[in-house]
Short mmCIF file of C-alpha atoms in Angstrom, two decimals:
data_model
loop_
_atom_site.label_atom_id
_atom_site.label_comp_id
_atom_site.label_asym_id
_atom_site.label_seq_id
_atom_site.Cartn_x
_atom_site.Cartn_y
_atom_site.Cartn_z
CA UNK A 1 146.97 92.49 94.28
CA UNK A 2 143.81 90.46 94.15
CA UNK A 3 141.94 93.56 93.02
CA UNK A 4 139.27 92.36 90.62
CA UNK A 5 137.94 95.78 89.59
CA UNK A 6 137.93 96.12 85.82
CA UNK A 7 140.70 98.06 84.17
CA UNK A 8 139.27 101.57 83.66
CA UNK A 9 138.86 102.60 80.03
CA UNK A 10 140.96 105.59 79.03
CA UNK A 11 138.90 108.75 78.60
CA UNK A 12 137.54 109.66 75.17
CA UNK A 13 136.75 112.79 73.25
CA UNK A 14 133.51 112.25 71.34
CA UNK A 15 132.84 114.48 68.35
CA UNK A 16 129.09 114.07 68.07
CA UNK A 17 127.03 115.18 65.06
CA UNK A 18 123.97 117.00 66.40
CA UNK A 19 122.05 116.83 63.11
CA UNK A 20 120.10 119.45 61.28
CA UNK A 21 117.56 120.91 63.64
CA UNK A 22 116.15 119.33 66.78
CA UNK A 23 117.78 117.43 69.63
CA UNK A 24 115.78 114.47 68.32
CA UNK A 25 118.15 114.45 65.35
CA UNK A 26 120.94 113.04 67.53
CA UNK A 27 121.63 109.33 66.99
CA UNK A 28 121.28 106.67 69.69
CA UNK A 29 125.07 106.27 69.56
CA UNK A 30 125.50 110.02 70.01
CA UNK A 31 123.11 110.05 72.95
CA UNK A 32 125.07 107.21 74.60
CA UNK A 33 128.30 109.18 74.21
CA UNK A 34 126.78 112.33 75.67
CA UNK A 35 125.24 110.47 78.61
CA UNK A 36 128.59 108.84 79.34
CA UNK A 37 130.52 112.12 79.29
CA UNK A 38 131.44 114.23 82.29
CA UNK A 39 131.14 117.43 80.28
CA UNK A 40 129.20 118.29 77.14
CA UNK A 41 130.01 121.18 74.82
CA UNK A 42 128.17 122.54 71.78
CA UNK A 43 130.41 124.10 69.14
CA UNK A 44 128.64 127.39 68.62
CA UNK A 45 130.53 129.44 66.11
CA UNK A 46 130.47 127.58 62.80
CA UNK A 47 126.70 127.06 62.93
CA UNK A 48 123.61 127.61 65.05
CA UNK A 49 121.20 125.12 66.49
CA UNK A 50 117.53 125.45 65.64
CA UNK A 51 115.91 125.21 69.05
CA UNK A 52 116.44 125.79 72.74
CA UNK A 53 118.61 123.26 74.53
CA UNK A 54 116.26 122.86 77.51
CA UNK A 55 114.60 119.64 76.38
CA UNK A 56 117.93 118.11 75.47
CA UNK A 57 119.53 119.08 78.79
CA UNK A 58 116.57 117.53 80.59
CA UNK A 59 116.95 114.32 78.55
CA UNK A 60 120.66 113.93 79.27
CA UNK A 61 120.48 115.25 82.82
CA UNK A 62 123.34 117.69 82.44
CA UNK A 63 124.16 121.13 81.16
CA UNK A 64 125.40 121.85 77.64
CA UNK A 65 128.20 124.43 77.58
CA UNK A 66 128.68 126.61 74.53
CA UNK A 67 132.12 126.44 72.91
CA UNK A 68 132.80 129.66 71.05
CA UNK A 69 135.57 130.39 68.62
CA UNK A 70 138.06 131.31 71.32
CA UNK A 71 137.46 128.08 73.19
CA UNK A 72 137.70 126.03 70.03
CA UNK A 73 140.79 127.60 68.51
CA UNK A 74 142.76 129.45 71.14
CA UNK A 75 142.76 127.14 74.08
CA UNK A 76 143.26 123.47 74.75
CA UNK A 77 140.58 123.43 77.48
CA UNK A 78 138.39 120.80 75.79
CA UNK A 79 141.32 118.59 74.85
CA UNK A 80 142.88 118.90 78.30
CA UNK A 81 139.62 117.95 80.00
CA UNK A 82 139.33 114.91 77.78
CA UNK A 83 142.72 113.71 79.06
CA UNK A 84 141.04 113.20 82.44
CA UNK A 85 137.45 112.18 81.67
CA UNK A 86 135.03 111.62 78.78
CA UNK A 87 134.03 114.81 76.98
CA UNK A 88 131.48 115.22 74.19
CA UNK A 89 131.65 118.05 71.71
CA UNK A 90 128.34 118.42 69.86
CA UNK A 91 128.62 119.81 66.36
CA UNK A 92 125.51 121.03 64.52
CA UNK A 93 125.15 118.93 61.38
CA UNK A 94 128.06 116.52 61.20
CA UNK A 95 131.61 116.79 62.60
CA UNK A 96 134.64 117.14 60.32
CA UNK A 97 132.91 118.99 57.48
CA UNK A 98 134.88 122.03 58.68
CA UNK A 99 138.60 121.79 59.36
CA UNK A 100 138.07 123.27 62.85
CA UNK A 101 136.99 119.85 63.93
CA UNK A 102 139.84 118.02 62.22
CA UNK A 103 142.13 120.36 64.12
CA UNK A 104 140.76 119.52 67.57
CA UNK A 105 140.93 115.82 66.64
CA UNK A 106 144.61 116.13 65.79
CA UNK A 107 145.39 118.07 68.98
CA UNK A 108 143.60 115.40 71.03
CA UNK A 109 145.50 112.57 69.36
CA UNK A 110 148.79 114.40 69.98
CA UNK A 111 147.99 114.37 73.69
CA UNK A 112 147.16 110.67 73.55
CA UNK A 113 143.39 111.06 73.81
CA UNK A 114 141.22 108.66 71.82
CA UNK A 115 138.68 110.38 69.58
CA UNK A 116 135.44 108.88 68.33
CA UNK A 117 133.52 110.60 65.57
CA UNK A 118 129.76 110.10 65.52
CA UNK A 119 128.49 111.17 62.12
CA UNK A 120 125.13 112.73 61.32
CA UNK A 121 123.20 114.45 58.56
CA UNK A 122 124.41 117.84 57.37
CA UNK A 123 123.52 120.37 54.69
CA UNK A 124 125.36 118.14 52.20
CA UNK A 125 122.37 115.78 52.54
CA UNK A 126 120.33 118.27 50.53
CA UNK A 127 122.06 116.99 47.37
CA UNK A 128 119.35 114.47 46.54
CA UNK A 129 116.33 116.31 47.89
CA UNK A 130 115.33 118.49 44.95
CA UNK A 131 115.11 115.81 42.29
CA UNK A 132 118.66 116.46 41.08
CA UNK A 133 121.21 113.66 40.80
CA UNK A 134 123.66 113.67 43.70
CA UNK A 135 126.33 112.63 41.22
CA UNK A 136 125.71 115.74 39.12
CA UNK A 137 126.87 118.22 41.73
CA UNK A 138 130.20 119.93 41.33
CA UNK A 139 132.19 121.47 44.15
CA UNK A 140 130.26 123.13 46.94
CA UNK A 141 130.78 126.89 47.15
CA UNK A 142 130.52 129.26 50.04
CA UNK A 143 129.27 132.82 49.50
CA UNK A 144 130.90 135.30 51.92
CA UNK A 145 129.41 138.65 52.92
CA UNK A 146 130.62 141.44 50.63
CA UNK A 147 131.81 144.65 52.23
CA UNK A 148 132.23 148.05 50.59
CA UNK A 149 135.84 147.23 49.75
CA UNK A 150 135.93 143.44 49.62
CA UNK A 151 133.86 141.74 46.98
CA UNK A 152 135.52 138.41 46.24
CA UNK A 153 133.93 136.74 43.21
CA UNK A 154 135.68 133.38 43.20
CA UNK A 155 132.44 131.69 44.34
CA UNK A 156 130.83 132.96 41.14
CA UNK A 157 133.70 131.68 39.01
CA UNK A 158 133.23 128.26 40.60
CA UNK A 159 129.48 128.25 39.89
CA UNK A 160 130.28 129.13 36.26
CA UNK A 161 132.92 126.40 36.07
CA UNK A 162 130.52 123.81 37.50
CA UNK A 163 127.87 124.94 35.05
CA UNK A 164 130.26 124.68 32.09
CA UNK A 165 130.86 121.04 33.14
CA UNK A 166 127.08 120.62 33.40
CA UNK A 167 127.21 120.29 37.20
CA UNK A 168 124.88 121.73 39.80
CA UNK A 169 126.22 123.92 42.61
CA UNK A 170 125.19 123.85 46.25
CA UNK A 171 125.90 127.32 47.67
CA UNK A 172 126.33 127.67 51.41
CA UNK A 173 125.75 131.17 52.74
CA UNK A 174 127.88 133.13 55.18
CA UNK A 175 127.29 132.77 58.92
CA UNK A 176 128.66 135.25 61.46
CA UNK A 177 127.52 133.79 64.74
CA UNK A 178 129.46 136.40 66.74
CA UNK A 179 127.46 139.19 65.02
CA UNK A 180 124.23 137.16 64.90
CA UNK A 181 124.24 137.61 61.11
CA UNK A 182 123.10 134.86 58.76
CA UNK A 183 123.04 135.52 55.05
CA UNK A 184 119.55 135.25 53.56
CA UNK A 185 118.69 133.91 50.13
CA UNK A 186 117.82 137.49 49.12
CA UNK A 187 121.22 138.83 50.16
CA UNK A 188 122.93 135.93 48.42
CA UNK A 189 121.03 136.48 45.20
CA UNK A 190 121.94 140.19 45.22
CA UNK A 191 125.60 139.29 45.65
CA UNK A 192 125.41 136.68 42.88
CA UNK A 193 124.00 139.27 40.48
CA UNK A 194 126.63 141.77 41.62
CA UNK A 195 129.36 139.17 41.02
CA UNK A 196 127.92 138.51 37.55
CA UNK A 197 128.24 142.23 36.81
CA UNK A 198 131.77 142.52 38.26
CA UNK A 199 133.10 139.49 36.39
CA UNK A 200 131.19 140.31 33.22
CA UNK A 201 130.02 136.69 33.00
CA UNK A 202 126.31 136.67 32.17
CA UNK A 203 125.56 133.07 33.20
CA UNK A 204 123.25 134.09 36.03
CA UNK A 205 120.60 136.76 35.64
CA UNK A 206 117.06 137.51 36.81
CA UNK A 207 115.66 134.76 34.56
CA UNK A 208 117.90 132.00 35.96
CA UNK A 209 115.97 129.35 37.88
CA UNK A 210 117.45 128.29 41.22
CA UNK A 211 116.41 126.31 44.29
CA UNK A 212 116.21 128.11 47.61
CA UNK A 213 116.70 125.81 50.61
CA UNK A 214 115.60 127.26 53.95
CA UNK A 215 115.79 125.64 57.40
CA UNK A 216 116.70 122.30 55.82
CA UNK A 217 115.66 119.32 57.93
CA UNK A 218 113.45 121.34 60.28
CA UNK A 219 109.64 121.24 60.47
CA UNK A 220 109.57 124.64 58.75
CA UNK A 221 111.83 123.53 55.91
CA UNK A 222 110.98 125.27 52.67
CA UNK A 223 112.47 124.44 49.28
CA UNK A 224 111.38 126.67 46.41
CA UNK A 225 112.26 126.46 42.71
CA UNK A 226 111.88 129.63 40.72
CA UNK A 227 113.35 132.50 38.77
CA UNK A 228 115.71 134.80 40.61
CA UNK A 229 113.63 137.81 39.56
CA UNK A 230 110.56 136.33 41.28
CA UNK A 231 112.41 135.00 44.30
CA UNK A 232 113.86 138.46 45.00
CA UNK A 233 110.37 139.69 45.83
CA UNK A 234 109.80 137.07 48.54
CA UNK A 235 110.94 136.74 52.11
CA UNK A 236 112.21 133.35 53.23
CA UNK A 237 111.99 133.61 57.00
CA UNK A 238 114.39 132.50 59.67
CA UNK A 239 117.94 131.21 58.98
CA UNK A 240 119.67 129.04 57.87
CA UNK A 241 119.38 129.52 54.13
CA UNK A 242 121.23 127.87 51.26
CA UNK A 243 120.63 127.71 47.55
CA UNK A 244 121.32 125.51 44.57
CA UNK A 245 122.22 126.78 41.13
CA UNK A 246 121.34 123.91 38.82
CA UNK A 247 122.99 123.19 35.52
CA UNK A 248 120.87 122.06 32.59
CA UNK A 249 118.48 119.40 33.92
CA UNK A 250 118.52 116.06 32.16
CA UNK A 251 115.23 114.39 31.21
CA UNK A 252 114.79 112.39 34.42
CA UNK A 253 115.80 115.32 36.60
CA UNK A 254 113.36 117.59 34.79
CA UNK A 255 110.57 115.08 35.44
CA UNK A 256 111.46 114.71 39.11
CA UNK A 257 111.73 118.47 39.60
CA UNK A 258 108.44 118.89 37.77
CA UNK A 259 106.74 116.39 40.09
CA UNK A 260 108.23 117.77 43.28
CA UNK A 261 107.67 121.46 42.53
CA UNK A 262 104.27 121.55 40.84
CA UNK B 1 77.54 114.31 66.86
CA UNK B 2 79.05 115.23 70.19
CA UNK B 3 81.95 112.90 69.52
CA UNK B 4 84.98 114.51 71.14
CA UNK B 5 87.57 112.01 69.98
CA UNK B 6 90.48 113.79 68.28
CA UNK B 7 90.52 113.93 64.51
CA UNK B 8 92.81 111.06 63.46
CA UNK B 9 96.02 112.14 61.74
CA UNK B 10 96.30 110.95 58.15
CA UNK B 11 98.83 108.15 57.73
CA UNK B 12 102.41 108.96 56.82
CA UNK B 13 105.20 107.36 54.86
CA UNK B 14 108.46 107.93 56.72
CA UNK B 15 111.69 107.67 54.77
CA UNK B 16 114.13 107.07 57.59
CA UNK B 17 117.91 107.28 57.25
CA UNK B 18 119.38 104.24 59.01
CA UNK B 19 122.91 105.66 59.13
CA UNK B 20 126.23 104.09 58.35
CA UNK B 21 126.54 100.91 60.35
CA UNK B 22 124.70 99.98 63.51
CA UNK B 23 121.06 100.33 64.54
CA UNK B 24 122.40 102.80 67.11
CA UNK B 25 123.05 105.14 64.21
CA UNK B 26 119.34 105.84 63.86
CA UNK B 27 118.23 109.22 65.20
CA UNK B 28 115.73 109.69 68.02
CA UNK B 29 113.33 111.17 65.46
CA UNK B 30 113.81 108.11 63.23
CA UNK B 31 113.18 105.78 66.14
CA UNK B 32 109.95 107.62 66.99
CA UNK B 33 108.75 107.22 63.38
CA UNK B 34 109.56 103.51 63.33
CA UNK B 35 107.87 102.90 66.67
CA UNK B 36 104.79 104.74 65.44
CA UNK B 37 104.55 102.74 62.21
CA UNK B 38 102.39 99.68 61.58
CA UNK B 39 104.96 98.21 59.20
CA UNK B 40 108.70 98.75 58.86
CA UNK B 41 110.71 98.02 55.72
CA UNK B 42 114.45 98.13 55.05
CA UNK B 43 115.39 99.03 51.49
CA UNK B 44 117.82 96.24 50.73
CA UNK B 45 119.04 96.58 47.19
CA UNK B 46 120.95 99.86 46.92
CA UNK B 47 123.05 99.10 50.00
CA UNK B 48 123.62 96.62 52.80
CA UNK B 49 123.38 97.08 56.51
CA UNK B 50 126.39 96.25 58.63
CA UNK B 51 124.89 94.06 61.32
CA UNK B 52 122.03 91.70 62.11
CA UNK B 53 118.65 93.31 62.69
CA UNK B 54 117.87 91.27 65.82
CA UNK B 55 118.79 93.93 68.36
CA UNK B 56 116.92 96.59 66.43
CA UNK B 57 113.80 94.44 66.08
CA UNK B 58 113.91 93.82 69.81
CA UNK B 59 114.23 97.55 70.49
CA UNK B 60 111.26 98.51 68.31
CA UNK B 61 109.18 95.46 69.16
CA UNK B 62 108.36 94.58 65.58
CA UNK B 63 109.77 92.85 62.54
CA UNK B 64 111.74 94.62 59.83
CA UNK B 65 110.76 93.43 56.34
CA UNK B 66 113.31 93.57 53.53
CA UNK B 67 112.27 95.58 50.47
CA UNK B 68 114.12 94.29 47.43
CA UNK B 69 114.35 95.88 44.03
CA UNK B 70 111.09 94.36 42.81
CA UNK B 71 109.18 95.67 45.79
CA UNK B 72 110.74 99.12 45.48
CA UNK B 73 110.36 99.61 41.74
CA UNK B 74 107.75 97.26 40.35
CA UNK B 75 104.93 97.44 42.85
CA UNK B 76 103.11 100.07 44.82
CA UNK B 77 102.79 97.83 47.89
CA UNK B 78 104.62 100.18 50.25
CA UNK B 79 102.82 103.27 48.98
CA UNK B 80 99.44 101.54 49.07
CA UNK B 81 99.98 100.40 52.66
CA UNK B 82 100.90 103.92 53.67
CA UNK B 83 97.50 105.10 52.39
CA UNK B 84 95.98 103.14 55.27
CA UNK B 85 98.49 103.35 58.13
CA UNK B 86 101.92 104.70 59.01
CA UNK B 87 104.77 102.94 57.23
CA UNK B 88 108.53 103.44 57.71
CA UNK B 89 111.03 102.66 54.99
CA UNK B 90 114.54 102.45 56.45
CA UNK B 91 117.32 103.41 54.04
CA UNK B 92 120.94 102.58 54.86
CA UNK B 93 122.83 105.88 55.00
CA UNK B 94 120.43 108.68 54.18
CA UNK B 95 117.29 108.72 52.03
CA UNK B 96 117.13 110.59 48.71
CA UNK B 97 120.79 110.24 47.77
CA UNK B 98 119.56 107.76 45.14
CA UNK B 99 116.65 108.61 42.86
CA UNK B 100 114.88 105.37 43.83
CA UNK B 101 113.82 107.13 46.97
CA UNK B 102 112.74 110.34 45.23
CA UNK B 103 110.61 108.11 43.02
CA UNK B 104 108.73 106.45 45.91
CA UNK B 105 108.23 109.90 47.47
CA UNK B 106 106.62 111.17 44.28
CA UNK B 107 104.39 108.11 43.93
CA UNK B 108 103.25 108.54 47.55
CA UNK B 109 102.45 112.21 47.05
CA UNK B 110 100.48 111.39 43.91
CA UNK B 111 98.28 109.11 46.03
CA UNK B 112 97.84 111.83 48.61
CA UNK B 113 100.14 110.31 51.25
CA UNK B 114 102.25 112.66 53.35
CA UNK B 115 105.95 111.83 53.31
CA UNK B 116 108.46 112.78 56.00
CA UNK B 117 112.17 112.43 55.30
CA UNK B 118 114.40 111.77 58.29
CA UNK B 119 117.96 112.46 57.23
CA UNK B 120 121.10 110.73 58.46
CA UNK B 121 124.81 110.38 57.77
CA UNK B 122 125.89 108.75 54.52
CA UNK B 123 129.11 108.02 52.68
CA UNK B 124 129.11 111.65 51.56
CA UNK B 125 130.08 112.47 55.18
CA UNK B 126 133.53 111.07 54.45
CA UNK B 127 134.36 114.31 52.64
CA UNK B 128 135.91 115.96 55.66
CA UNK B 129 137.37 112.92 57.36
CA UNK B 130 140.75 112.57 55.69
CA UNK B 131 142.07 116.06 56.26
CA UNK B 132 140.88 117.26 52.84
CA UNK B 133 138.69 120.34 52.44
CA UNK B 134 135.05 119.40 51.85
CA UNK B 135 134.88 122.37 49.48
CA UNK B 136 137.66 120.93 47.34
CA UNK B 137 135.77 117.87 46.18
CA UNK B 138 134.44 117.73 42.64
CA UNK B 139 131.60 115.53 41.50
CA UNK B 140 131.27 112.13 43.11
CA UNK B 141 131.88 109.23 40.72
CA UNK B 142 130.61 105.69 40.76
CA UNK B 143 132.81 102.86 39.47
CA UNK B 144 130.75 100.05 37.88
CA UNK B 145 131.93 96.46 37.50
CA UNK B 146 133.62 95.91 34.14
CA UNK B 147 132.63 92.86 32.13
CA UNK B 148 134.53 91.26 29.27
CA UNK B 149 132.64 93.40 26.77
CA UNK B 150 131.56 96.43 28.75
CA UNK B 151 134.30 98.63 30.14
CA UNK B 152 132.84 102.12 30.50
CA UNK B 153 135.56 104.67 31.33
CA UNK B 154 133.49 107.79 31.95
CA UNK B 155 134.23 107.54 35.68
CA UNK B 156 137.92 107.87 34.85
CA UNK B 157 137.29 110.88 32.61
CA UNK B 158 135.45 112.51 35.51
CA UNK B 159 138.31 111.84 37.93
CA UNK B 160 140.69 113.41 35.39
CA UNK B 161 138.39 116.40 34.92
CA UNK B 162 138.12 116.93 38.69
CA UNK B 163 141.90 116.66 38.98
CA UNK B 164 142.43 119.20 36.21
CA UNK B 165 140.26 121.61 38.21
CA UNK B 166 142.33 120.71 41.29
CA UNK B 167 139.42 118.89 42.92
CA UNK B 168 139.41 115.64 44.88
CA UNK B 169 137.16 112.76 43.83
CA UNK B 170 135.16 110.49 46.10
CA UNK B 171 134.69 107.19 44.24
CA UNK B 172 131.80 104.96 45.24
CA UNK B 173 132.22 101.33 44.25
CA UNK B 174 129.67 99.05 42.61
CA UNK B 175 127.24 97.06 44.75
CA UNK B 176 125.24 94.12 43.41
CA UNK B 177 123.18 93.11 46.39
CA UNK B 178 121.26 90.50 44.34
CA UNK B 179 124.55 88.72 43.53
CA UNK B 180 126.11 89.43 46.95
CA UNK B 181 128.96 91.21 45.16
CA UNK B 182 130.57 94.34 46.56
CA UNK B 183 133.49 95.88 44.71
CA UNK B 184 136.67 95.91 46.78
CA UNK B 185 139.32 98.62 46.77
CA UNK B 186 141.61 96.14 44.99
CA UNK B 187 139.12 95.51 42.20
CA UNK B 188 138.46 99.23 41.87
CA UNK B 189 142.16 100.03 41.62
CA UNK B 190 142.63 97.39 38.91
CA UNK B 191 139.77 98.93 36.94
CA UNK B 192 141.12 102.44 37.40
CA UNK B 193 144.50 101.36 35.99
CA UNK B 194 142.73 99.53 33.16
CA UNK B 195 140.71 102.67 32.39
CA UNK B 196 143.93 104.70 32.39
CA UNK B 197 145.34 102.31 29.78
CA UNK B 198 142.15 102.30 27.67
CA UNK B 199 141.79 106.09 27.65
CA UNK B 200 145.52 106.67 27.27
CA UNK B 201 145.37 109.29 30.04
CA UNK B 202 148.30 108.69 32.37
CA UNK B 203 146.99 110.69 35.37
CA UNK B 204 146.70 107.65 37.62
CA UNK B 205 149.41 105.04 37.87
CA UNK B 206 151.01 102.79 40.50
CA UNK B 207 152.72 105.80 42.13
CA UNK B 208 149.52 107.79 42.62
CA UNK B 209 148.58 108.23 46.28
CA UNK B 210 144.93 107.62 47.15
CA UNK B 211 142.81 107.15 50.26
CA UNK B 212 141.03 103.85 50.77
CA UNK B 213 137.91 104.10 52.92
CA UNK B 214 136.59 100.79 54.25
CA UNK B 215 133.52 100.19 56.43
CA UNK B 216 133.12 103.93 56.98
CA UNK B 217 131.40 104.77 60.27
CA UNK B 218 131.67 101.26 61.69
CA UNK B 219 133.89 100.13 64.57
CA UNK B 220 136.15 98.41 62.03
CA UNK B 221 136.45 101.52 59.85
CA UNK B 222 139.85 101.72 58.18
CA UNK B 223 141.12 104.68 56.18
CA UNK B 224 144.53 104.25 54.56
CA UNK B 225 146.58 106.73 52.54
CA UNK B 226 149.17 105.26 50.23
CA UNK B 227 150.49 104.55 46.78
CA UNK B 228 148.32 102.40 44.54
CA UNK B 229 151.26 100.04 43.92
CA UNK B 230 151.53 99.35 47.67
CA UNK B 231 147.77 99.23 48.31
CA UNK B 232 147.37 96.56 45.62
CA UNK B 233 149.31 94.13 47.78
CA UNK B 234 146.94 94.51 50.75
CA UNK B 235 143.55 93.08 51.59
CA UNK B 236 140.99 95.46 53.02
CA UNK B 237 138.47 93.09 54.56
CA UNK B 238 134.68 93.17 54.52
CA UNK B 239 132.61 95.59 52.41
CA UNK B 240 131.68 98.39 51.92
CA UNK B 241 134.73 100.01 50.33
CA UNK B 242 135.17 103.43 48.75
CA UNK B 243 138.20 105.46 47.77
CA UNK B 244 139.28 109.03 47.28
CA UNK B 245 141.58 110.21 44.51
CA UNK B 246 142.96 113.49 45.83
CA UNK B 247 144.11 116.38 43.68
CA UNK B 248 147.24 118.28 44.65
CA UNK B 249 147.02 118.92 48.42
CA UNK B 250 147.32 122.52 49.52
CA UNK B 251 149.57 123.39 52.45
CA UNK B 252 146.97 123.03 55.20
CA UNK B 253 145.58 119.84 53.72
CA UNK B 254 149.09 118.39 53.47
CA UNK B 255 149.64 119.17 57.16
CA UNK B 256 146.33 117.66 58.21
CA UNK B 257 146.88 114.54 56.11
CA UNK B 258 150.41 114.28 57.51
CA UNK B 259 149.08 114.44 61.08
CA UNK B 260 146.22 112.01 60.53
CA UNK B 261 148.18 109.41 58.55
CA UNK B 262 151.58 109.34 60.26
#
């Protein structure tokens, strides 16, 4: 009655892409969302963030809480909080690449919470960075850690299938944040050669040239193009690592690769 | 002799991802680069930016110059300027998705200019946003405007090939910035059906369900899932438009799609 205060906006859940490496990779829109949130989480089990959160916490003037697998998948804590007040969930790279984040979006919507997705760069951005056509990539594959008894080779079959269609393959390597294990290029290459032997498909061998992509988007980013046999002898430093198995390069690609990797 | 002034840093060419829609989609790192540059360009022929540049120019305190096709491909103006002082080239979405930007990077390096790439979200980020697995996308295709005499159908063959491998297809639609023409979902769907008739491959018809993706990442973003026959009767508003032709959905995908597009 006569109250002129504005109608309060309903609370939001912001899924905020945190970008590839540094807190400076957040967008202005993402920063606004985080500053306007009562609580800020960082999803910490599908990826790792490249640097300490101190500078970012200082910038936003609040603490960043880590959201591990249990918090993401087994409880509704984040969704329930966002029924009452704005909450931001930071996701390294971009949200929604992994279905974990689609899932929390659906649970929020079911409880009537509005969700805003704030996109950012992710490893998929590497597609154009090596001089290869983005349009000439086939499906992305994920290489899981082999164990003594479990050596799934479907990733290798998919690389072969891409190659037969003359398509490059971006290979993402296994991450076990709970065990602090991040597959290195060297481990991945060993598994690729092992998969070649298991499946009997000789597409990839020590003479195959691949791109190794390490710490993409960070100041210590390193992208190397070389023969597997030579790459095996090198160390590639800190995580995260990925690699690209190219198909036959076309003329323009070969020129670009030649210029970029002299 | 005795001069203690710091050694000046050599000038840089920054390729700065401008993100999907608003100037607020730039990253903090991108903003730093732009503020530290003598001249700022916006690459204006491979894409368009969603809003006026006034607010952004006010924020950075300098003018943004448009770089059209001629400036990007036929002259070395931008590279030559970056030999003398810091220059930023803003790219809508993310740099290096198109080879135009690899090309300017190579020309800069040949003249001894350091290049820093500042990544950002692009249309490729849509991969996870519809409830489909990012890993289940095949190669991206680009649908060019048909003319009376030129009706290339290779994009359709690639959609069919992806589908046969049970992979979804992200279709990017033609942009002719010089003619102010941006292919709409409706035009694209007509061409897809025409290509189906020309090639005699009946994979896609009026009953096929697709996703239309309009103004991705903007406040007026609209993603619709429906049958082509129904979608043809609708208008989808301002550019940019894209679409996704999904393969068979697996159980989890079908659930996610069902929840997101009730």
